[in-house]
Amino acid sequence: MDKLKEYIGQFNKVAVAFSAGVDSTFLLCVCATVLGKDNVIAVTVNSDMFPKTDCDLSISLAEKIGVKQIFLNADEYTVKEFTENSRERCYYCKKNIFKKIIACAKEHSISTVFDGSNVDDINDYRPGMRALKELGVISPLMETGMVKSVIRQKSAELGLETAYMPSKACLASRIQYGEQITHEKLKMVNMAEDFLKNKGFTQFRVRHHNCIARIEVMPSEMDKIIELKDEISLEFNKIGYTYTTLDLQGFRSGSMNEVIKRGKTK
């Protein structure tokens, strides 16, 4: 923690890419403490890739931390490489979003942009990190060796409500590579995951495979899925899925990247 504060203290003013997730909330809070609330802005992106509930939470958290929040539109559907959904989708998406964040920061006389990537992110396929490096975006949590478990622990010590919040990822990561991303598909995923959340499930994903929904839940919640299988299948059918399946391997971050590791997609 001391190392992180010392690292952040090198800068005068910063803009933090703020999604209201565990990492960016922790980073925003520490930045406000070290640099002063008036020297930090939170930049949040409006997009179909994120549930509206995340946007609402971001407003509440920014107000509690006491920093100015600015909203930008991702305009992700204008990025052909994003909608085509190749294995490099995240690279083009991040580049589009962070160019906007950097421009916003400059409008507020800020030359430094932070993002909440941490050391654990290195363990998955994340082409978006290459875009951050190319654009000069800084990841203080990664630079100072912070891992997710420590970030959660320190968040709890700071009284942040995000401390033990389930891990999040953009909804585009639910759609199999090579299948075009559309507003309708992201809406289907959002509705399906909202339904599971309202049924009390904690850490889960609904992976979109054309007409098939593949549900990933924690092993401890698989029995509950089976108990509610008829209700879930009926609701998912209404949403637009012809088939609803349960992944027997359970929840795991970045499962769509498994086809890349096996060399089955471009």
PDB file of C-alpha atoms in Angstrom:
ATOM      1  CA  MET A   1       0.000   0.000   0.000  1.00  0.00           C
ATOM      2  CA  ASP A   2       2.845   2.372   0.847  1.00  0.00           C
ATOM      3  CA  LYS A   3       4.495   1.576  -2.467  1.00  0.00           C
ATOM      4  CA  LEU A   4       1.239   2.316  -4.316  1.00  0.00           C
ATOM      5  CA  LYS A   5       0.780   5.640  -2.532  1.00  0.00           C
ATOM      6  CA  GLU A   6       4.380   6.603  -3.235  1.00  0.00           C
ATOM      7  CA  TYR A   7       3.939   5.735  -6.914  1.00  0.00           C
ATOM      8  CA  ILE A   8       0.722   7.758  -7.257  1.00  0.00           C
ATOM      9  CA  GLY A   9       2.340  10.641  -5.386  1.00  0.00           C
ATOM     10  CA  GLN A  10       4.692  11.247  -8.316  1.00  0.00           C
ATOM     11  CA  PHE A  11       1.813  12.800 -10.257  1.00  0.00           C
ATOM     12  CA  ASN A  12       0.040  16.119  -9.770  1.00  0.00           C
ATOM     13  CA  LYS A  13      -3.326  15.469 -11.406  1.00  0.00           C
ATOM     14  CA  VAL A  14      -4.775  12.286 -12.877  1.00  0.00           C
ATOM     15  CA  ALA A  15      -7.808  10.979 -14.704  1.00  0.00           C
ATOM     16  CA  VAL A  16      -8.926   7.501 -13.642  1.00  0.00           C
ATOM     17  CA  ALA A  17     -10.821   5.233 -16.051  1.00  0.00           C
ATOM     18  CA  PHE A  18     -13.653   4.371 -13.687  1.00  0.00           C
ATOM     19  CA  SER A  19     -15.986   1.400 -14.189  1.00  0.00           C
ATOM     20  CA  ALA A  20     -17.123   1.027 -10.550  1.00  0.00           C
ATOM     21  CA  GLY A  21     -15.440  -2.383 -10.418  1.00  0.00           C
ATOM     22  CA  VAL A  22     -13.251  -3.580  -7.556  1.00  0.00           C
ATOM     23  CA  ASP A  23      -9.977  -2.366  -9.056  1.00  0.00           C
ATOM     24  CA  SER A  24     -10.915   1.037 -10.460  1.00  0.00           C
ATOM     25  CA  THR A  25     -12.887   1.960  -7.317  1.00  0.00           C
ATOM     26  CA  PHE A  26      -9.917   1.112  -5.096  1.00  0.00           C
ATOM     27  CA  LEU A  27      -7.547   3.025  -7.379  1.00  0.00           C
ATOM     28  CA  LEU A  28      -9.827   6.069  -7.501  1.00  0.00           C
ATOM     29  CA  CYS A  29     -10.120   6.129  -3.710  1.00  0.00           C
ATOM     30  CA  VAL A  30      -6.353   5.921  -3.173  1.00  0.00           C
ATOM     31  CA  CYS A  31      -5.710   8.602  -5.799  1.00  0.00           C
ATOM     32  CA  ALA A  32      -8.171  10.954  -4.090  1.00  0.00           C
ATOM     33  CA  THR A  33      -6.464  10.334  -0.740  1.00  0.00           C
ATOM     34  CA  VAL A  34      -2.923  10.836  -2.017  1.00  0.00           C
ATOM     35  CA  LEU A  35      -3.423  13.669  -4.517  1.00  0.00           C
ATOM     36  CA  GLY A  36      -6.492  15.373  -3.107  1.00  0.00           C
ATOM     37  CA  LYS A  37     -10.024  15.131  -4.474  1.00  0.00           C
ATOM     38  CA  ASP A  38      -9.693  18.260  -6.620  1.00  0.00           C
ATOM     39  CA  ASN A  39      -6.740  16.765  -8.481  1.00  0.00           C
ATOM     40  CA  VAL A  40      -8.535  13.606  -9.599  1.00  0.00           C
ATOM     41  CA  ILE A  41     -11.359  13.047 -12.065  1.00  0.00           C
ATOM     42  CA  ALA A  42     -13.236   9.810 -12.709  1.00  0.00           C
ATOM     43  CA  VAL A  43     -14.028   9.141 -16.363  1.00  0.00           C
ATOM     44  CA  THR A  44     -16.810   6.615 -16.956  1.00  0.00           C
ATOM     45  CA  VAL A  45     -17.856   5.254 -20.344  1.00  0.00           C
ATOM     46  CA  ASN A  46     -21.501   4.764 -21.304  1.00  0.00           C
ATOM     47  CA  SER A  47     -21.846   1.661 -23.435  1.00  0.00           C
ATOM     48  CA  ASP A  48     -24.015  -1.368 -24.174  1.00  0.00           C
ATOM     49  CA  MET A  49     -21.015  -3.370 -22.968  1.00  0.00           C
ATOM     50  CA  PHE A  50     -21.819  -2.492 -19.361  1.00  0.00           C
ATOM     51  CA  PRO A  51     -25.098  -2.954 -17.453  1.00  0.00           C
ATOM     52  CA  LYS A  52     -26.933   0.233 -16.489  1.00  0.00           C
ATOM     53  CA  THR A  53     -26.657  -0.844 -12.854  1.00  0.00           C
ATOM     54  CA  ASP A  54     -22.869  -0.395 -13.149  1.00  0.00           C
ATOM     55  CA  CYS A  55     -23.382   3.184 -14.315  1.00  0.00           C
ATOM     56  CA  ASP A  56     -25.721   3.909 -11.393  1.00  0.00           C
ATOM     57  CA  LEU A  57     -23.219   2.401  -8.960  1.00  0.00           C
ATOM     58  CA  SER A  58     -20.388   4.485 -10.416  1.00  0.00           C
ATOM     59  CA  ILE A  59     -22.316   7.689  -9.706  1.00  0.00           C
ATOM     60  CA  SER A  60     -22.880   6.675  -6.089  1.00  0.00           C
ATOM     61  CA  LEU A  61     -19.251   5.671  -5.553  1.00  0.00           C
ATOM     62  CA  ALA A  62     -17.778   8.785  -7.172  1.00  0.00           C
ATOM     63  CA  GLU A  63     -19.983  10.926  -4.946  1.00  0.00           C
ATOM     64  CA  LYS A  64     -18.875   9.032  -1.815  1.00  0.00           C
ATOM     65  CA  ILE A  65     -15.203   9.312  -2.749  1.00  0.00           C
ATOM     66  CA  GLY A  66     -15.820  12.977  -3.533  1.00  0.00           C
ATOM     67  CA  VAL A  67     -14.332  13.330  -6.998  1.00  0.00           C
ATOM     68  CA  LYS A  68     -15.743  14.841 -10.172  1.00  0.00           C
ATOM     69  CA  GLN A  69     -17.138  12.276 -12.592  1.00  0.00           C
ATOM     70  CA  ILE A  70     -17.368  12.699 -16.353  1.00  0.00           C
ATOM     71  CA  PHE A  71     -19.318  10.446 -18.714  1.00  0.00           C
ATOM     72  CA  LEU A  72     -18.306   9.624 -22.284  1.00  0.00           C
ATOM     73  CA  ASN A  73     -20.059   7.606 -24.973  1.00  0.00           C
ATOM     74  CA  ALA A  74     -18.090   4.621 -26.248  1.00  0.00           C
ATOM     75  CA  ASP A  75     -19.706   4.653 -29.720  1.00  0.00           C
ATOM     76  CA  GLU A  76     -18.435   1.092 -29.975  1.00  0.00           C
ATOM     77  CA  TYR A  77     -20.578   0.121 -32.960  1.00  0.00           C
ATOM     78  CA  THR A  78     -18.655   2.579 -35.122  1.00  0.00           C
ATOM     79  CA  VAL A  79     -15.526   0.462 -34.633  1.00  0.00           C
ATOM     80  CA  LYS A  80     -15.654  -2.216 -37.339  1.00  0.00           C
ATOM     81  CA  GLU A  81     -13.032  -4.378 -35.656  1.00  0.00           C
ATOM     82  CA  PHE A  82     -15.137  -4.425 -32.501  1.00  0.00           C
ATOM     83  CA  THR A  83     -18.364  -5.531 -34.153  1.00  0.00           C
ATOM     84  CA  GLU A  84     -16.521  -8.146 -36.239  1.00  0.00           C
ATOM     85  CA  ASN A  85     -15.405  -9.670 -32.920  1.00  0.00           C
ATOM     86  CA  SER A  86     -12.046 -11.144 -33.866  1.00  0.00           C
ATOM     87  CA  ARG A  87      -9.616 -12.283 -31.179  1.00  0.00           C
ATOM     88  CA  GLU A  88      -8.188  -8.727 -31.283  1.00  0.00           C
ATOM     89  CA  ARG A  89     -11.564  -7.154 -30.438  1.00  0.00           C
ATOM     90  CA  CYS A  90     -10.441  -5.981 -27.010  1.00  0.00           C
ATOM     91  CA  TYR A  91      -7.416  -4.199 -28.495  1.00  0.00           C
ATOM     92  CA  TYR A  92      -9.514  -2.081 -30.857  1.00  0.00           C
ATOM     93  CA  CYS A  93     -12.193  -1.458 -28.256  1.00  0.00           C
ATOM     94  CA  LYS A  94      -9.723  -0.302 -25.606  1.00  0.00           C
ATOM     95  CA  LYS A  95      -7.934   1.896 -28.117  1.00  0.00           C
ATOM     96  CA  ASN A  96     -11.211   3.563 -29.093  1.00  0.00           C
ATOM     97  CA  ILE A  97     -12.305   4.119 -25.490  1.00  0.00           C
ATOM     98  CA  PHE A  98      -8.983   5.298 -24.093  1.00  0.00           C
ATOM     99  CA  LYS A  99      -8.395   7.747 -26.941  1.00  0.00           C
ATOM    100  CA  LYS A 100     -11.627   9.389 -25.794  1.00  0.00           C
ATOM    101  CA  ILE A 101     -10.562   9.293 -22.139  1.00  0.00           C
ATOM    102  CA  ILE A 102      -7.170  10.819 -22.970  1.00  0.00           C
ATOM    103  CA  ALA A 103      -8.832  13.601 -24.965  1.00  0.00           C
ATOM    104  CA  CYS A 104     -11.223  14.248 -22.074  1.00  0.00           C
ATOM    105  CA  ALA A 105      -8.323  14.417 -19.621  1.00  0.00           C
ATOM    106  CA  LYS A 106      -6.510  16.950 -21.811  1.00  0.00           C
ATOM    107  CA  GLU A 107      -9.632  19.126 -21.866  1.00  0.00           C
ATOM    108  CA  HIS A 108      -9.286  19.269 -18.072  1.00  0.00           C
ATOM    109  CA  SER A 109      -5.536  20.036 -18.263  1.00  0.00           C
ATOM    110  CA  ILE A 110      -4.604  16.508 -17.171  1.00  0.00           C
ATOM    111  CA  SER A 111      -1.846  14.635 -18.992  1.00  0.00           C
ATOM    112  CA  THR A 112      -1.914  11.388 -16.984  1.00  0.00           C
ATOM    113  CA  VAL A 113      -4.539   8.649 -17.346  1.00  0.00           C
ATOM    114  CA  PHE A 114      -4.712   5.691 -14.957  1.00  0.00           C
ATOM    115  CA  ASP A 115      -6.491   2.392 -15.406  1.00  0.00           C
ATOM    116  CA  GLY A 116      -7.176  -0.344 -12.850  1.00  0.00           C
ATOM    117  CA  SER A 117      -5.359  -3.315 -14.385  1.00  0.00           C
ATOM    118  CA  ASN A 118      -3.617  -5.448 -11.767  1.00  0.00           C
ATOM    119  CA  VAL A 119      -0.974  -8.187 -11.769  1.00  0.00           C
ATOM    120  CA  ASP A 120      -3.549 -10.992 -12.050  1.00  0.00           C
ATOM    121  CA  ASP A 121      -4.642  -9.614 -15.429  1.00  0.00           C
ATOM    122  CA  ILE A 122      -1.362 -10.781 -16.933  1.00  0.00           C
ATOM    123  CA  ASN A 123      -2.495 -14.396 -16.560  1.00  0.00           C
ATOM    124  CA  ASP A 124      -5.245 -14.153 -19.199  1.00  0.00           C
ATOM    125  CA  TYR A 125      -5.333 -13.238 -22.883  1.00  0.00           C
ATOM    126  CA  ARG A 126      -5.879  -9.464 -22.802  1.00  0.00           C
ATOM    127  CA  PRO A 127      -4.935  -7.735 -26.065  1.00  0.00           C
ATOM    128  CA  GLY A 128      -6.436  -4.515 -24.706  1.00  0.00           C
ATOM    129  CA  MET A 129      -3.391  -4.109 -22.484  1.00  0.00           C
ATOM    130  CA  ARG A 130      -1.294  -3.597 -25.609  1.00  0.00           C
ATOM    131  CA  ALA A 131      -3.517  -0.665 -26.552  1.00  0.00           C
ATOM    132  CA  LEU A 132      -3.042   0.892 -23.103  1.00  0.00           C
ATOM    133  CA  LYS A 133       0.723   0.639 -23.460  1.00  0.00           C
ATOM    134  CA  GLU A 134       0.677   2.182 -26.937  1.00  0.00           C
ATOM    135  CA  LEU A 135      -1.405   5.107 -25.694  1.00  0.00           C
ATOM    136  CA  GLY A 136       0.734   5.716 -22.609  1.00  0.00           C
ATOM    137  CA  VAL A 137      -1.995   4.804 -20.111  1.00  0.00           C
ATOM    138  CA  ILE A 138      -0.543   3.917 -16.704  1.00  0.00           C
ATOM    139  CA  SER A 139      -1.676   1.001 -14.506  1.00  0.00           C
ATOM    140  CA  PRO A 140      -0.469   1.824 -10.965  1.00  0.00           C
ATOM    141  CA  LEU A 141      -1.832  -1.383  -9.419  1.00  0.00           C
ATOM    142  CA  MET A 142       0.161  -3.456 -11.872  1.00  0.00           C
ATOM    143  CA  GLU A 143       3.252  -1.263 -11.595  1.00  0.00           C
ATOM    144  CA  THR A 144       3.360  -1.746  -7.811  1.00  0.00           C
ATOM    145  CA  GLY A 145       2.643  -5.477  -7.798  1.00  0.00           C
ATOM    146  CA  MET A 146      -0.956  -5.415  -6.563  1.00  0.00           C
ATOM    147  CA  VAL A 147      -2.953  -8.645  -6.970  1.00  0.00           C
ATOM    148  CA  LYS A 148      -6.749  -8.972  -6.735  1.00  0.00           C
ATOM    149  CA  SER A 149      -6.802 -10.573  -3.288  1.00  0.00           C
ATOM    150  CA  VAL A 150      -4.777  -7.722  -1.798  1.00  0.00           C
ATOM    151  CA  ILE A 151      -6.913  -5.126  -3.571  1.00  0.00           C
ATOM    152  CA  ARG A 152     -10.027  -6.687  -2.042  1.00  0.00           C
ATOM    153  CA  GLN A 153      -8.430  -6.764   1.400  1.00  0.00           C
ATOM    154  CA  LYS A 154      -7.321  -3.135   1.240  1.00  0.00           C
ATOM    155  CA  SER A 155     -10.694  -2.098  -0.193  1.00  0.00           C
ATOM    156  CA  ALA A 156     -12.383  -3.651   2.841  1.00  0.00           C
ATOM    157  CA  GLU A 157     -10.021  -1.768   5.157  1.00  0.00           C
ATOM    158  CA  LEU A 158     -10.998   1.457   3.381  1.00  0.00           C
ATOM    159  CA  GLY A 159     -14.690   0.626   3.813  1.00  0.00           C
ATOM    160  CA  LEU A 160     -15.370   0.364   0.085  1.00  0.00           C
ATOM    161  CA  GLU A 161     -18.561  -1.521  -0.746  1.00  0.00           C
ATOM    162  CA  THR A 162     -16.868  -3.008  -3.803  1.00  0.00           C
ATOM    163  CA  ALA A 163     -14.386  -4.989  -1.675  1.00  0.00           C
ATOM    164  CA  TYR A 164     -16.050  -8.366  -2.166  1.00  0.00           C
ATOM    165  CA  MET A 165     -18.158  -7.575  -5.188  1.00  0.00           C
ATOM    166  CA  PRO A 166     -18.088 -10.302  -7.875  1.00  0.00           C
ATOM    167  CA  SER A 167     -15.537  -9.838 -10.650  1.00  0.00           C
ATOM    168  CA  LYS A 168     -16.883  -8.102 -13.739  1.00  0.00           C
ATOM    169  CA  ALA A 169     -16.025  -8.028 -17.420  1.00  0.00           C
ATOM    170  CA  CYS A 170     -17.588  -6.243 -20.362  1.00  0.00           C
ATOM    171  CA  LEU A 171     -20.612  -7.984 -21.879  1.00  0.00           C
ATOM    172  CA  ALA A 172     -18.862  -8.283 -25.236  1.00  0.00           C
ATOM    173  CA  SER A 173     -16.618 -10.891 -23.633  1.00  0.00           C
ATOM    174  CA  ARG A 174     -19.676 -13.181 -23.423  1.00  0.00           C
ATOM    175  CA  ILE A 175     -19.996 -13.509 -27.208  1.00  0.00           C
ATOM    176  CA  GLN A 176     -17.945 -16.160 -28.970  1.00  0.00           C
ATOM    177  CA  TYR A 177     -15.174 -14.895 -31.231  1.00  0.00           C
ATOM    178  CA  GLY A 178     -16.161 -14.599 -34.871  1.00  0.00           C
ATOM    179  CA  GLU A 179     -19.832 -13.962 -34.125  1.00  0.00           C
ATOM    180  CA  GLN A 180     -20.808 -10.364 -34.884  1.00  0.00           C
ATOM    181  CA  ILE A 181     -21.528  -8.168 -31.891  1.00  0.00           C
ATOM    182  CA  THR A 182     -24.830  -6.271 -32.021  1.00  0.00           C
ATOM    183  CA  HIS A 183     -26.936  -4.224 -29.657  1.00  0.00           C
ATOM    184  CA  GLU A 184     -29.539  -7.009 -29.615  1.00  0.00           C
ATOM    185  CA  LYS A 185     -27.032  -9.685 -28.547  1.00  0.00           C
ATOM    186  CA  LEU A 186     -25.560  -7.582 -25.755  1.00  0.00           C
ATOM    187  CA  LYS A 187     -29.089  -6.833 -24.581  1.00  0.00           C
ATOM    188  CA  MET A 188     -29.885 -10.575 -24.487  1.00  0.00           C
ATOM    189  CA  VAL A 189     -26.813 -11.284 -22.375  1.00  0.00           C
ATOM    190  CA  ASN A 190     -27.607  -8.385 -20.057  1.00  0.00           C
ATOM    191  CA  MET A 191     -31.196  -9.537 -19.547  1.00  0.00           C
ATOM    192  CA  ALA A 192     -30.129 -13.142 -18.928  1.00  0.00           C
ATOM    193  CA  GLU A 193     -27.504 -12.156 -16.366  1.00  0.00           C
ATOM    194  CA  ASP A 194     -29.898  -9.751 -14.655  1.00  0.00           C
ATOM    195  CA  PHE A 195     -32.348 -12.630 -14.269  1.00  0.00           C
ATOM    196  CA  LEU A 196     -29.725 -14.844 -12.611  1.00  0.00           C
ATOM    197  CA  LYS A 197     -28.601 -11.984 -10.383  1.00  0.00           C
ATOM    198  CA  ASN A 198     -32.183 -11.404  -9.239  1.00  0.00           C
ATOM    199  CA  LYS A 199     -32.411 -15.118  -8.399  1.00  0.00           C
ATOM    200  CA  GLY A 200     -29.554 -14.688  -5.969  1.00  0.00           C
ATOM    201  CA  PHE A 201     -26.617 -16.074  -7.931  1.00  0.00           C
ATOM    202  CA  THR A 202     -23.294 -14.444  -7.105  1.00  0.00           C
ATOM    203  CA  GLN A 203     -20.374 -15.083  -9.446  1.00  0.00           C
ATOM    204  CA  PHE A 204     -21.566 -16.204 -12.893  1.00  0.00           C
ATOM    205  CA  ARG A 205     -21.519 -15.596 -16.638  1.00  0.00           C
ATOM    206  CA  VAL A 206     -23.966 -16.189 -19.488  1.00  0.00           C
ATOM    207  CA  ARG A 207     -21.923 -16.987 -22.588  1.00  0.00           C
ATOM    208  CA  HIS A 208     -23.635 -16.292 -25.906  1.00  0.00           C
ATOM    209  CA  HIS A 209     -23.234 -18.904 -28.672  1.00  0.00           C
ATOM    210  CA  ASN A 210     -25.720 -17.775 -31.318  1.00  0.00           C
ATOM    211  CA  CYS A 211     -28.999 -19.418 -30.187  1.00  0.00           C
ATOM    212  CA  ILE A 212     -27.361 -21.139 -27.188  1.00  0.00           C
ATOM    213  CA  ALA A 213     -26.861 -19.655 -23.717  1.00  0.00           C
ATOM    214  CA  ARG A 214     -24.049 -21.353 -21.781  1.00  0.00           C
ATOM    215  CA  ILE A 215     -24.307 -20.635 -18.069  1.00  0.00           C
ATOM    216  CA  GLU A 216     -21.232 -20.648 -15.839  1.00  0.00           C
ATOM    217  CA  VAL A 217     -21.775 -20.584 -12.063  1.00  0.00           C
ATOM    218  CA  MET A 218     -19.652 -21.397  -9.051  1.00  0.00           C
ATOM    219  CA  PRO A 219     -19.621 -25.142  -8.219  1.00  0.00           C
ATOM    220  CA  SER A 220     -21.425 -24.355  -4.961  1.00  0.00           C
ATOM    221  CA  GLU A 221     -24.378 -22.954  -6.931  1.00  0.00           C
ATOM    222  CA  MET A 222     -24.786 -25.705  -9.513  1.00  0.00           C
ATOM    223  CA  ASP A 223     -27.436 -27.477  -7.447  1.00  0.00           C
ATOM    224  CA  LYS A 224     -29.414 -24.252  -7.351  1.00  0.00           C
ATOM    225  CA  ILE A 225     -29.248 -23.956 -11.148  1.00  0.00           C
ATOM    226  CA  ILE A 226     -30.645 -27.471 -11.474  1.00  0.00           C
ATOM    227  CA  GLU A 227     -33.436 -26.672  -9.024  1.00  0.00           C
ATOM    228  CA  LEU A 228     -34.429 -23.625 -11.078  1.00  0.00           C
ATOM    229  CA  LYS A 229     -33.711 -25.152 -14.497  1.00  0.00           C
ATOM    230  CA  ASP A 230     -37.301 -25.025 -15.772  1.00  0.00           C
ATOM    231  CA  GLU A 231     -37.793 -21.408 -14.703  1.00  0.00           C
ATOM    232  CA  ILE A 232     -34.438 -20.367 -16.139  1.00  0.00           C
ATOM    233  CA  SER A 233     -35.001 -22.174 -19.444  1.00  0.00           C
ATOM    234  CA  LEU A 234     -38.419 -20.561 -19.838  1.00  0.00           C
ATOM    235  CA  GLU A 235     -37.088 -17.075 -19.129  1.00  0.00           C
ATOM    236  CA  PHE A 236     -34.060 -17.488 -21.395  1.00  0.00           C
ATOM    237  CA  ASN A 237     -36.365 -18.702 -24.150  1.00  0.00           C
ATOM    238  CA  LYS A 238     -38.379 -15.498 -23.786  1.00  0.00           C
ATOM    239  CA  ILE A 239     -35.148 -13.504 -24.026  1.00  0.00           C
ATOM    240  CA  GLY A 240     -34.351 -15.208 -27.328  1.00  0.00           C
ATOM    241  CA  TYR A 241     -32.273 -18.303 -26.600  1.00  0.00           C
ATOM    242  CA  THR A 242     -33.414 -21.563 -28.188  1.00  0.00           C
ATOM    243  CA  TYR A 243     -31.238 -23.686 -25.905  1.00  0.00           C
ATOM    244  CA  THR A 244     -29.952 -23.113 -22.372  1.00  0.00           C
ATOM    245  CA  THR A 245     -26.977 -25.139 -21.150  1.00  0.00           C
ATOM    246  CA  LEU A 246     -24.924 -25.442 -17.952  1.00  0.00           C
ATOM    247  CA  ASP A 247     -21.128 -25.503 -18.253  1.00  0.00           C
ATOM    248  CA  LEU A 248     -19.963 -28.371 -16.015  1.00  0.00           C
ATOM    249  CA  GLN A 249     -16.571 -26.713 -15.490  1.00  0.00           C
ATOM    250  CA  GLY A 250     -18.299 -23.867 -13.690  1.00  0.00           C
ATOM    251  CA  PHE A 251     -17.436 -20.181 -13.595  1.00  0.00           C
ATOM    252  CA  ARG A 252     -14.010 -19.101 -14.821  1.00  0.00           C
ATOM    253  CA  SER A 253     -12.890 -15.715 -16.061  1.00  0.00           C
ATOM    254  CA  GLY A 254     -12.055 -15.499 -19.751  1.00  0.00           C
ATOM    255  CA  SER A 255     -13.475 -18.887 -20.758  1.00  0.00           C
ATOM    256  CA  MET A 256     -14.080 -17.569 -24.288  1.00  0.00           C
ATOM    257  CA  ASN A 257     -10.295 -17.354 -24.625  1.00  0.00           C
ATOM    258  CA  GLU A 258      -9.917 -21.118 -24.269  1.00  0.00           C
ATOM    259  CA  VAL A 259     -10.486 -21.537 -28.007  1.00  0.00           C
ATOM    260  CA  ILE A 260      -7.537 -19.208 -28.634  1.00  0.00           C
ATOM    261  CA  LYS A 261      -5.244 -21.236 -26.388  1.00  0.00           C
ATOM    262  CA  ARG A 262      -6.257 -24.323 -28.362  1.00  0.00           C
ATOM    263  CA  GLY A 263      -5.656 -22.550 -31.671  1.00  0.00           C
ATOM    264  CA  LYS A 264      -9.247 -22.831 -32.883  1.00  0.00           C
ATOM    265  CA  THR A 265      -9.927 -19.217 -33.815  1.00  0.00           C
ATOM    266  CA  LYS A 266      -8.179 -16.366 -35.593  1.00  0.00           C
TER     267      LYS A 266
END
